[in-house]
Coordinates of C-alpha atoms and ligand atoms in Angstrom, one line a residue:
X1 CA -65.5 -27.2 19.3
X2 CA -62.4 -28.2 21.2
X3 CA -60.1 -30.9 19.9
X4 CA -61.3 -33.4 22.5
X5 CA -64.9 -32.7 21.5
X6 CA -64.0 -33.1 17.9
X7 CA -62.3 -36.5 18.6
X8 CA -65.5 -37.7 20.2
X9 CA -67.7 -36.3 17.4
X10 CA -65.5 -38.0 14.7
X11 CA -65.3 -41.2 16.7
X12 CA -61.6 -41.6 17.2
X13 CA -60.4 -44.8 18.9
X14 CA -57.2 -43.3 20.3
X15 CA -55.3 -40.0 20.3
X16 CA -51.8 -40.0 21.6
X17 CA -50.0 -36.9 22.7
X18 CA -46.2 -37.4 22.5
X19 CA -43.8 -35.2 24.4
X20 CA -40.0 -35.6 24.6
X21 CA -38.5 -32.4 25.9
X22 CA -35.0 -33.5 25.5
X23 CA -35.5 -34.3 21.8
X24 CA -37.7 -31.2 21.3
X25 CA -40.6 -33.5 20.2
X26 CA -44.2 -32.5 20.4
X27 CA -46.4 -34.7 18.3
X28 CA -50.0 -36.0 18.0
X29 CA -50.8 -39.5 16.7
X30 CA -54.4 -39.9 15.9
X31 CA -55.8 -43.4 15.4
X32 CA -59.3 -43.0 14.0
X33 CA -60.5 -46.5 13.2
X34 CA -58.9 -49.9 13.1
X35 CA -62.0 -52.0 12.3
X36 CA -60.7 -53.0 8.9
X37 CA -57.0 -53.3 9.9
X38 CA -54.2 -51.3 11.5
X39 CA -54.4 -47.6 11.0
X40 CA -52.3 -46.3 8.1
X41 CA -51.4 -42.7 7.5
X42 CA -48.4 -40.4 6.9
X43 CA -46.6 -38.2 9.4
X44 CA -46.7 -34.5 8.7
X45 CA -44.3 -31.9 10.2
X46 CA -45.2 -28.3 10.1
X47 CA -45.5 -25.2 12.3
X48 CA -48.9 -25.0 14.0
X49 CA -50.2 -22.0 15.9
X50 CA -50.7 -24.2 19.0
X51 CA -51.3 -27.8 20.1
X52 CA -55.0 -27.5 19.6
X53 CA -54.6 -26.6 15.9
X54 CA -52.2 -29.6 15.5
X55 CA -54.7 -31.9 17.1
X56 CA -57.5 -30.7 15.0
X57 CA -55.4 -31.3 11.8
X58 CA -54.5 -34.8 12.9
X59 CA -58.1 -35.6 13.8
X60 CA -59.5 -34.5 10.5
X61 CA -56.8 -36.0 8.4
X62 CA -56.9 -39.4 10.2
X63 CA -60.7 -39.6 9.7
X64 CA -60.2 -38.9 6.0
X65 CA -57.6 -41.7 5.9
X66 CA -60.3 -44.1 7.3
X67 CA -62.6 -43.1 4.5
X68 CA -59.8 -43.4 1.9
X69 CA -58.9 -46.8 3.1
X70 CA -62.5 -48.1 3.1
X71 CA -63.1 -46.8 -0.4
X72 CA -59.8 -48.2 -1.7
X73 CA -60.5 -51.6 -0.1
X74 CA -57.0 -51.7 1.2
X75 CA -57.6 -53.7 4.4
X76 CA -56.3 -50.9 6.7
X77 CA -57.8 -48.4 9.0
X78 CA -57.2 -44.7 9.2
X79 CA -54.6 -42.7 11.2
X80 CA -52.4 -39.7 10.9
X81 CA -49.6 -38.1 12.9
X82 CA -48.4 -34.5 13.1
X83 CA -45.2 -33.3 14.5
X84 CA -45.2 -29.7 15.6
X85 CA -42.4 -27.6 14.3
X86 CA -40.7 -26.1 11.3
X87 CA -39.1 -29.1 9.4
X88 CA -36.3 -26.9 8.1
X89 CA -35.3 -25.7 11.5
X90 CA -36.6 -28.1 14.1
X91 CA -36.1 -31.5 12.5
X92 CA -33.2 -33.4 14.2
X93 CA -32.1 -36.9 14.4
X94 CA -33.0 -37.0 18.1
X95 CA -36.5 -35.7 17.3
X96 CA -37.0 -38.4 14.6
X97 CA -35.7 -41.1 16.9
X98 CA -38.0 -40.1 19.7
X99 CA -40.9 -40.0 17.4
X100 CA -40.1 -43.4 16.0
X101 CA -40.0 -44.9 19.5
X102 CA -43.5 -43.5 20.1
X103 CA -44.7 -45.2 16.9
X104 CA -43.0 -48.4 17.9
X105 CA -44.8 -48.3 21.3
X106 CA -48.1 -48.5 19.5
X107 CA -47.0 -52.0 18.5
X108 CA -48.3 -52.0 14.9
X109 CA -51.7 -50.3 15.6
X110 CA -50.3 -47.4 13.5
X111 CA -48.3 -47.7 10.3
X112 CA -46.8 -44.5 8.9
X113 CA -44.8 -42.9 6.1
X114 CA -43.8 -39.6 4.6
X115 CA -46.2 -36.6 4.2
X116 CA -45.7 -32.8 4.1
X117 CA -42.4 -32.0 5.8
X118 CA -41.3 -35.6 6.2
X119 CA -39.4 -37.2 3.3
X120 CA -38.0 -40.6 2.4
X121 CA -34.7 -39.8 4.1
X122 CA -36.5 -39.0 7.4
X123 CA -38.4 -42.3 7.0
X124 CA -35.1 -44.1 6.6
X125 CA -34.1 -42.7 10.0
X126 CA -37.4 -43.7 11.6
X127 CA -37.1 -47.2 10.1
X128 CA -34.0 -47.8 12.3
X129 CA -36.2 -47.5 15.4
X130 CA -39.6 -48.9 14.3
X131 CA -40.8 -51.5 12.0
X132 CA -44.0 -49.6 11.4
X133 CA -42.9 -47.2 8.7
X134 CA -42.5 -47.5 4.9
X135 CA -41.8 -45.6 1.8
X136 CA -41.2 -46.5 -1.9
X137 CA -38.1 -48.6 -2.2
X138 CA -35.1 -47.1 -3.9
X139 CA -34.9 -48.2 -7.5
X140 CA -38.7 -48.7 -7.9
X141 CA -40.0 -47.3 -11.2
X142 CA -43.1 -45.8 -9.6
X143 CA -43.1 -43.5 -6.6
X144 CA -46.0 -42.7 -4.3
X145 CA -46.6 -39.4 -6.2
X146 CA -46.6 -41.2 -9.5
X147 CA -49.3 -43.6 -8.3
X148 CA -51.3 -40.7 -6.8
X149 CA -51.1 -38.8 -10.1
X150 CA -52.1 -42.0 -12.1
X151 CA -55.2 -42.4 -9.9
X152 CA -56.2 -38.7 -10.4
X153 CA -55.7 -39.0 -14.1
X154 CA -58.1 -41.9 -14.3
X155 CA -60.6 -40.1 -12.1
X156 CA -60.4 -37.0 -14.5
X157 CA -61.0 -39.4 -17.4
X158 CA -64.1 -40.7 -15.7
X159 CA -65.3 -37.1 -15.0
X160 CA -64.6 -36.1 -18.6
X161 CA -66.8 -39.1 -19.8
X162 CA -69.6 -38.0 -17.5
X163 CA -69.4 -34.6 -19.1
X164 CA -69.7 -36.2 -22.5
X165 CA -66.1 -35.5 -23.4
X166 CA -62.6 -37.2 -23.4
X167 CA -59.2 -36.1 -22.2
X168 CA -58.1 -35.0 -25.6
X169 CA -59.1 -31.3 -25.8
X170 CA -60.4 -31.2 -22.2
X171 CA -59.6 -27.9 -20.6
X172 CA -58.2 -28.4 -17.1
X173 CA -57.1 -25.8 -14.6
X174 CA -54.4 -27.3 -12.4
X175 CA -53.7 -25.7 -9.0
X176 CA -50.3 -26.7 -7.6
X177 CA -47.4 -28.2 -9.5
X178 CA -45.6 -30.1 -6.7
X179 CA -44.9 -33.8 -6.6
X180 CA -48.4 -34.8 -7.6
X181 CA -49.6 -31.7 -9.6
X182 CA -46.7 -31.7 -12.0
X183 CA -46.9 -35.4 -12.7
X184 CA -50.7 -35.1 -13.3
X185 CA -50.2 -32.1 -15.6
X186 CA -47.7 -34.1 -17.6
X187 CA -50.0 -37.1 -17.9
X188 CA -52.9 -34.8 -18.9
X189 CA -50.8 -33.0 -21.5
X190 CA -49.7 -36.4 -22.9
X191 CA -53.4 -37.2 -23.5
X192 CA -53.9 -33.9 -25.3
X193 CA -55.7 -32.0 -22.5
X194 CA -55.4 -28.1 -22.7
X195 CA -54.0 -26.9 -19.4
X196 CA -54.0 -23.7 -17.4
X197 CA -51.6 -24.0 -14.5
X198 CA -50.5 -22.1 -11.4
X199 CA -48.3 -22.4 -8.4
X200 CA -47.2 -20.0 -5.6
X201 CA -43.7 -21.0 -6.6
X202 CA -43.4 -18.8 -9.7
X203 CA -40.3 -20.5 -11.0
X204 CA -42.0 -23.9 -10.8
X205 CA -45.1 -22.6 -12.6
X206 CA -42.9 -21.0 -15.4
X207 CA -41.0 -24.2 -16.0
X208 CA -44.2 -26.3 -16.1
X209 CA -46.0 -23.9 -18.4
X210 CA -43.2 -23.9 -20.9
X211 CA -42.6 -27.6 -20.7
X212 CA -46.2 -28.4 -21.2
X213 CA -47.2 -25.6 -23.5
X214 CA -49.8 -24.6 -20.9
X215 CA -51.3 -21.3 -20.1
X216 CA -50.2 -19.8 -16.8
X217 CA -52.1 -17.7 -14.3
X218 CA -51.4 -16.1 -10.9
X219 CA -52.3 -18.3 -8.0
X220 CA -55.4 -16.3 -7.0
X221 CA -56.7 -16.3 -10.7
X222 CA -57.0 -20.0 -11.0
X223 CA -60.5 -19.9 -9.5
X224 CA -61.7 -17.6 -12.4
X225 CA -60.4 -19.8 -15.2
X226 CA -63.1 -21.0 -17.6
X227 CA -62.5 -24.8 -18.1
X228 CA -64.2 -28.1 -17.9
X229 CA -62.3 -29.3 -14.8
X230 CA -60.7 -27.6 -11.9
X231 CA -58.0 -29.8 -10.3
X232 CA -56.8 -28.8 -6.8
X233 CA -53.4 -30.3 -6.1
X234 CA -52.0 -27.9 -3.5
X235 CA -53.9 -27.2 -0.3
X236 CA -57.0 -28.3 1.6
X237 CA -60.1 -26.1 2.1
X238 CA -59.9 -24.5 -1.4
X239 CA -63.7 -25.0 -2.0
X240 CA -65.2 -22.4 0.3
X241 CA -67.5 -19.4 0.5
X242 CA -64.9 -17.1 -1.2
X243 CA -64.0 -19.4 -4.1
X244 CA -67.3 -21.2 -5.0
X245 CA -69.0 -18.1 -6.6
X246 CA -66.0 -17.6 -8.8
X247 CA -65.7 -21.1 -10.3
X248 CA -66.4 -21.3 -14.0
X249 CA -66.0 -25.1 -14.4
X250 CA -68.2 -28.1 -14.8
X251 CA -66.4 -30.4 -12.5
X252 CA -63.7 -30.6 -9.8
X253 CA -61.2 -33.5 -9.5
X254 CA -57.8 -33.3 -7.9
X255 CA -55.4 -34.8 -5.4
X256 CA -55.5 -32.3 -2.5
X257 CA -56.8 -33.7 0.8
X258 CA -59.9 -32.2 2.4
X259 CA -60.8 -29.9 -0.5
X260 CA -64.2 -28.9 0.9
X261 CA -63.8 -26.4 3.7
X262 CA -67.1 -27.7 5.1
X263 CA -69.6 -30.3 3.8
X264 CA -72.1 -27.6 3.0
X265 CA -69.7 -26.4 0.2
X266 CA -70.1 -29.8 -1.4
X267 CA -73.9 -29.4 -1.3
X268 CA -73.6 -26.0 -2.9
X269 CA -71.5 -27.4 -5.7
X270 CA -74.1 -30.1 -6.3
X271 CA -76.9 -27.4 -6.4
X272 CA -74.8 -25.4 -8.9
X273 CA -74.5 -28.5 -11.2
X274 CA -70.8 -28.8 -10.6
X275 CA -69.7 -32.4 -10.4
X276 CA -67.3 -32.8 -7.5
X277 CA -65.3 -36.1 -7.4
X278 CA -64.6 -36.8 -3.7
X279 CA -61.0 -36.2 -2.9
X280 CA -60.4 -39.3 -0.8
X281 CA -61.7 -41.5 -3.6
X282 CA -59.6 -39.7 -6.2
X283 CA -56.3 -39.6 -4.4
X284 CA -56.2 -43.1 -2.9
X285 CA -53.2 -44.0 -5.1
X286 CA -50.9 -42.7 -2.4
X287 CA -52.4 -45.1 0.2
X288 CA -52.6 -48.0 -2.2
X289 CA -48.8 -47.7 -2.7
X290 CA -48.5 -49.1 0.8
X291 CA -49.4 -52.5 -0.6
X292 CA -46.4 -52.2 -3.0
X293 CA -44.1 -50.9 -0.3
X294 CA -44.9 -53.8 1.9
X295 CA -44.4 -56.3 -1.0
X296 CA -48.1 -57.4 -0.9
X297 CA -48.4 -56.5 -4.6
X298 CA -45.9 -56.0 -7.4
X299 CA -45.3 -52.9 -9.5
X300 CA -47.4 -53.9 -12.4
X301 CA -50.2 -55.0 -10.1
X302 CA -50.2 -51.8 -8.1
X303 CA -50.4 -49.6 -11.3
X304 CA -53.4 -51.7 -12.4
X305 CA -55.0 -51.4 -9.1
X306 CA -54.5 -47.7 -8.9
X307 CA -56.0 -47.3 -12.4
X308 CA -59.1 -48.9 -11.0
X309 CA -59.8 -45.7 -9.2
X310 CA -61.5 -44.5 -12.5
X311 CA -64.0 -47.3 -12.2
X312 CA -64.6 -46.6 -8.5
X313 CA -65.3 -43.0 -9.2
X314 CA -67.7 -44.0 -12.0
X315 CA -69.6 -46.4 -9.8
X316 CA -69.9 -43.7 -7.2
X317 CA -71.3 -41.2 -9.7
X318 CA -73.8 -43.8 -10.9
X319 CA -75.1 -44.4 -7.4
X320 CA -75.2 -40.7 -6.7
X321 CA -77.2 -40.1 -9.9
X322 CA -79.7 -42.9 -8.9
X323 CA -80.1 -41.3 -5.5
X324 CA -80.0 -37.7 -6.8
X325 CA -77.4 -37.0 -4.1
X326 CA -74.0 -35.4 -4.3
X327 CA -71.3 -38.1 -4.8
X328 CA -69.4 -37.0 -1.7
X329 CA -72.4 -37.6 0.5
X330 CA -72.9 -41.0 -1.0
X331 CA -69.2 -41.8 -0.5
X332 CA -69.4 -40.8 3.2
X333 CA -72.5 -43.1 3.5
X334 CA -70.7 -46.0 1.8
X335 CA -67.9 -45.6 4.3
X336 CA -70.2 -45.7 7.2
X337 CA -72.1 -48.7 5.8
X338 CA -69.0 -50.7 5.2
X339 CA -67.6 -49.9 8.7
X340 CA -70.9 -50.8 10.3
X341 CA -71.0 -54.2 8.4
X342 CA -67.4 -55.0 9.4
X343 CA -68.1 -54.1 13.1
X344 CA -71.2 -56.3 13.0
X345 CA -69.2 -59.2 11.5
X346 CA -66.5 -58.8 14.2
X347 CA -69.1 -58.8 17.0
X348 CA -70.7 -62.0 15.5
X349 CA -67.4 -63.8 15.6
Ligands
NAI401 P1 -46.2 -30.7 -2.7 O1 -45.9 -29.9 -1.5 O2 -45.1 -31.4 -3.4 O3 -46.9 -29.7 -3.8 C1 -47.8 -28.7 -3.5 C2 -47.6 -27.6 -4.5 O4 -48.6 -26.7 -4.3 C3 -46.3 -26.9 -4.3 O5 -45.6 -26.7 -5.6 C4 -46.7 -25.5 -3.7 O6 -45.8 -24.5 -4.1 C5 -48.0 -25.4 -4.4 N1 -48.9 -24.5 -3.7 C6 -49.1 -24.3 -2.3 N2 -50.0 -23.3 -2.1 C7 -50.5 -23.0 -3.3 C8 -51.5 -22.1 -3.7 N3 -52.2 -21.4 -2.8 N4 -51.8 -21.9 -5.0 C9 -51.1 -22.6 -5.9 N5 -50.1 -23.5 -5.6 C10 -49.8 -23.7 -4.3 O7 -47.4 -31.7 -2.3 P2 -47.9 -33.0 -3.1 O8 -47.3 -34.1 -2.5 O9 -47.9 -32.7 -4.5 O10 -49.4 -33.0 -2.6 C11 -50.4 -32.1 -3.1 C12 -51.7 -32.4 -2.4 O11 -52.1 -33.7 -2.7 C13 -51.7 -32.2 -0.9 O12 -53.0 -31.7 -0.5 C14 -51.5 -33.6 -0.4 O13 -52.1 -33.8 0.9 C15 -52.4 -34.4 -1.4 N6 -52.0 -35.8 -1.6 C16 -50.7 -36.1 -1.9 C17 -50.3 -37.4 -2.1 C18 -48.9 -37.8 -2.5 O14 -48.7 -39.0 -2.9 N7 -47.9 -36.9 -2.5 C19 -51.3 -38.5 -1.8 C20 -52.6 -38.1 -1.5 C21 -52.9 -36.8 -1.4

């Protein structure tokens, strides 16, 4: 399927291709759905094989942002932007300025922030040229990654309860010890969980394992670890034909976006009796932080709100159980229902 066909199939409202040869900027801004509010989503910068691959990434990620925003009840729609290039080599002030001008031209239909390859310093540059960016204010006690990790922790707690267990003594295999994974691992260790950890950055894995008293395995071996919960906090697409037959866990719950390579992998997990907590419900703490960044909610309030992710996951599991359906299918349906209701209300006005 071509990127254009995919945009039609996923129901995108608007996909903007940005080119500024002088600044060396090639970017795609995908606005998936603004029914519930302006599209929110980070800006990612990474090398892509070609423009088509970049568009496909932006289309998938922006659709997931709509789902995340609906489930988190955040009064926003879904969007995502990708800048093509190697952030270490190709990121320049001119490129960021040109990109910021493109965001500004959208006049608030898209609100963005940091993502892979774009950090808070870059956002500070963008902010000089557009109002429609934000990141956690300096001096704030909680960062976006803290909030994401707190949300995932509460989701794991809910998963543990469903398995008839608690966090204390729960065996969790943690893949990825970056901004979110390490924070999550620390929170889990504080609660007495027994961890097995891995990261492709060996130094990072060594440090985390010794700090947390965790077992450490090679990156590829994480799929073979016998544990209650597998927690993906690195890449998307990790639940696929190659990894599923290897899993020796009872549940999956982590921060990584787009964990299922394809929906059918979620169905297979369900058939195998492995409880999969849908990624976009679990990792919504990052999006919710927007409310804090924009001053709509204070620090205490945002932490409380993010902790509510545990209850949301539990409600979802309860409904899925009633319907004997996989929770990720139910979540997708809830998203569609809520959007359809909102569209109908809008038409009626
Ligand atoms: P990060 O880039 O800080 O950390 C990712 C870590 O995974 C790095 O330490 C990297 O070395 C490691 N890694 C990469 N490939 C690996 C592999 N094959 N096996 C083991 N480790 C591997 O990223 P961050 O911010 O922690 O995000 C992690 C995931 O969570 C991403 O999928 C991201 O999209 C998602 N997410 C992050 C949010 C945030 O607030 N940072 C919010 C919502 C989702």
